[in-house]
Amino acid sequence: MISRLRGTIVSLGLESVVVDVHGVGYRVGVTTRTIAELPTLGSEVVLHTHTHVREDQLALFGFPTERELDTFTVLLGASGIGPKVALAVLSTLSPDELAEAMLNEDLGALSSVPGIGNRTAQKIVLELKPRFAAVGSGVVGGGSDRGKVREALEGLGYQPAEITEALTLVDAGLGVEEQLRDALRTLGKGRLR
């Protein structure tokens, strides 16, 4: 799994950027906010990435901060939300704005995202509000330690939705090793199935 890219920007599109890393160009899907904030062509960039694997496709999605990556991963945990819709959400709302909208059940803010109607907004709030409430107004994924645990679980083959659910049952105040151990226990007991 590719979790971070550091390289030179060789191409900017409307929804993606190509980053050259030692002669290999990686096309990375990004938010419109990220496109606007990226430096010019030829500049170095660091993107925290999510590798999305399907039967017929392997895609990278990149974010300037781990917090945005964690928020993206949480969004993928909602049924019916794929990477394109999750990117649209983060193009419209910052992680802070999204967390506030979730905690306040602000359907209007979520419905302002292209591709999300009122019914989908209700479903997202219903499914994800507990995850946002569990971490309060802080970092959605629980910080860099939480990101490391998430990455380790993804490396072991667990799905993002399973990981997100397991991490809601794990104390974010623990160290990386303890969080990983507790998450594996939760996943191993099949409490999420």
Coordinates of C-alpha atoms in Angstrom, one line a residue:
M1 CA 0.0 0.0 0.0
I2 CA 1.2 3.5 -0.8
S3 CA 0.6 5.7 2.2
R4 CA 2.6 8.8 1.3
L5 CA 4.2 10.3 -1.8
R6 CA 6.9 12.9 -2.0
G7 CA 7.8 14.1 -5.5
T8 CA 7.6 16.8 -8.1
I9 CA 4.3 18.0 -9.6
V10 CA 4.4 17.4 -13.3
S11 CA 0.7 17.8 -14.2
L12 CA -2.3 19.4 -12.6
G13 CA -5.9 18.5 -13.6
L14 CA -9.3 19.5 -12.3
E15 CA -9.5 16.5 -10.0
S16 CA -6.0 15.0 -10.0
V17 CA -2.3 15.7 -9.9
V18 CA 0.6 13.7 -11.4
V19 CA 3.5 13.4 -9.0
D20 CA 6.8 12.3 -10.3
V21 CA 8.7 10.1 -7.7
H22 CA 12.1 9.1 -9.0
G23 CA 10.9 8.8 -12.6
V24 CA 7.5 7.2 -11.9
G25 CA 4.5 9.4 -12.4
Y26 CA 1.6 8.7 -10.0
R27 CA -1.8 10.1 -10.8
V28 CA -3.4 11.0 -7.5
G29 CA -7.1 12.1 -7.1
V30 CA -7.3 15.2 -5.0
T31 CA -10.0 17.7 -3.8
T32 CA -10.5 21.0 -5.5
R33 CA -9.3 22.6 -2.3
T34 CA -6.0 20.7 -2.6
I35 CA -5.6 21.7 -6.3
A36 CA -6.0 25.3 -5.3
E37 CA -3.4 25.0 -2.5
L38 CA -0.8 23.1 -4.4
P39 CA 2.4 24.8 -5.4
T40 CA 3.2 25.4 -9.1
L41 CA 4.4 22.8 -11.6
G42 CA 7.9 21.6 -10.9
S43 CA 7.6 22.2 -7.2
E44 CA 7.9 19.4 -4.6
V45 CA 4.8 18.2 -2.9
V46 CA 4.0 15.7 -0.1
L47 CA 0.7 13.9 -0.2
H48 CA -0.7 11.4 2.4
T49 CA -2.5 8.8 0.3
H50 CA -5.2 6.3 0.4
T51 CA -4.9 3.3 -2.0
H52 CA -8.3 2.3 -3.3
V53 CA -8.4 -1.2 -4.8
R54 CA -11.3 -2.7 -6.8
E55 CA -11.5 -5.6 -9.1
D56 CA -10.9 -3.5 -12.2
Q57 CA -9.1 -0.5 -10.7
L58 CA -6.3 0.7 -8.5
A59 CA -6.5 4.4 -7.6
L60 CA -4.6 6.8 -5.3
F61 CA -6.2 9.6 -3.5
G62 CA -4.0 12.2 -1.9
F63 CA -4.3 14.8 0.9
P64 CA -2.0 17.5 2.2
T65 CA -2.6 16.5 5.8
E66 CA -3.2 13.2 7.7
R67 CA -6.3 14.7 9.1
E68 CA -7.9 15.1 5.7
L69 CA -6.8 11.5 4.9
D70 CA -8.4 10.3 8.1
T71 CA -11.6 12.2 7.3
F72 CA -11.7 10.7 3.8
T73 CA -11.3 7.2 5.3
V74 CA -14.1 7.8 7.7
L75 CA -16.4 9.0 4.9
L76 CA -15.6 5.8 3.0
G77 CA -17.0 3.9 5.9
A78 CA -20.6 5.0 5.1
S79 CA -22.6 2.7 2.9
G80 CA -22.9 4.1 -0.6
I81 CA -20.1 6.6 -0.3
G82 CA -17.2 5.9 -2.7
P83 CA -14.0 7.8 -3.2
K84 CA -15.5 10.3 -5.7
V85 CA -18.3 11.3 -3.4
A86 CA -15.9 11.5 -0.4
L87 CA -13.6 13.8 -2.5
A88 CA -16.6 15.9 -3.4
V89 CA -17.5 16.3 0.3
L90 CA -13.9 17.3 1.2
S91 CA -13.9 19.7 -1.8
T92 CA -16.9 21.5 -0.4
L93 CA -16.4 21.2 3.4
S94 CA -13.1 21.2 5.4
P95 CA -12.7 18.5 8.0
D96 CA -13.7 21.0 10.7
E97 CA -16.8 22.1 8.8
L98 CA -17.7 18.5 8.2
A99 CA -17.3 17.5 11.8
E100 CA -19.4 20.5 12.9
A101 CA -22.1 19.6 10.3
M102 CA -22.1 16.0 11.5
L103 CA -22.3 16.8 15.2
N104 CA -25.1 19.4 14.6
E105 CA -26.9 17.2 12.1
D106 CA -26.7 20.0 9.5
L107 CA -28.3 18.3 6.5
G108 CA -28.1 21.6 4.6
A109 CA -24.3 21.7 4.7
L110 CA -24.1 18.1 3.5
S111 CA -26.7 18.6 0.8
S112 CA -24.7 21.4 -0.6
V113 CA -22.2 18.8 -1.8
P114 CA -22.7 17.9 -5.5
G115 CA -24.0 14.4 -5.7
I116 CA -25.5 14.4 -2.2
G117 CA -29.2 14.9 -1.8
N118 CA -31.2 15.2 1.4
R119 CA -31.8 11.5 1.8
T120 CA -28.1 10.6 1.3
A121 CA -27.2 13.4 3.8
Q122 CA -29.5 11.9 6.4
K123 CA -28.0 8.5 5.8
I124 CA -24.5 9.9 6.2
V125 CA -25.4 11.6 9.5
L126 CA -27.1 8.5 10.8
E127 CA -24.1 6.3 10.0
L128 CA -21.2 8.6 10.8
K129 CA -22.3 10.9 13.5
P130 CA -21.3 8.4 16.3
R131 CA -17.8 8.2 14.8
F132 CA -17.4 12.0 14.7
A133 CA -18.9 12.3 18.2
A134 CA -16.5 9.7 19.6
V135 CA -13.6 11.9 18.7
G136 CA -15.2 15.2 19.5
S137 CA -14.1 18.2 17.5
G138 CA -10.5 16.9 17.4
V139 CA -8.8 15.0 14.6
V140 CA -11.3 12.7 12.9
G141 CA -9.0 9.7 12.7
G142 CA -7.6 10.3 16.2
G143 CA -4.3 11.8 15.1
S144 CA -1.2 10.3 13.7
D145 CA -1.2 7.4 16.1
R146 CA -4.7 6.5 15.0
G147 CA -3.6 6.9 11.4
K148 CA -0.7 4.4 12.0
V149 CA -3.1 1.9 13.5
R150 CA -5.5 2.3 10.6
E151 CA -2.6 1.9 8.1
A152 CA -1.4 -1.3 9.9
L153 CA -4.9 -2.8 9.8
E154 CA -5.3 -1.9 6.1
G155 CA -2.0 -3.7 5.5
L156 CA -3.4 -6.8 7.2
G157 CA -6.3 -6.8 4.7
Y158 CA -9.1 -5.3 6.8
Q159 CA -11.7 -3.1 4.9
P160 CA -11.9 0.6 5.8
A161 CA -15.5 0.2 7.2
E162 CA -14.4 -2.6 9.5
I163 CA -11.4 -0.6 10.6
T164 CA -13.4 2.5 11.3
E165 CA -16.0 0.5 13.3
A166 CA -13.3 -1.3 15.3
L167 CA -11.5 2.0 16.1
T168 CA -14.6 3.5 17.6
L169 CA -14.4 0.8 20.3
V170 CA -10.7 1.5 21.0
D171 CA -9.5 4.2 23.4
A172 CA -7.7 6.8 21.3
G173 CA -5.6 7.8 24.3
L174 CA -3.6 4.5 24.2
G175 CA -0.3 4.1 22.4
V176 CA -0.1 2.7 18.9
E177 CA 0.7 -0.8 20.0
E178 CA -2.1 -1.0 22.5
Q179 CA -4.6 0.5 20.0
L180 CA -3.6 -2.0 17.4
R181 CA -3.8 -4.9 19.9
D182 CA -7.3 -3.8 21.0
A183 CA -8.5 -3.3 17.4
L184 CA -7.3 -6.7 16.4
R185 CA -9.0 -8.3 19.4
T186 CA -12.3 -6.6 18.4
L187 CA -11.9 -7.6 14.8
G188 CA -10.9 -11.2 15.8
K189 CA -13.9 -11.6 18.0
G190 CA -16.2 -10.9 15.1
R191 CA -18.1 -8.3 17.1
L192 CA -18.4 -6.3 13.9
R193 CA -19.9 -8.9 11.6

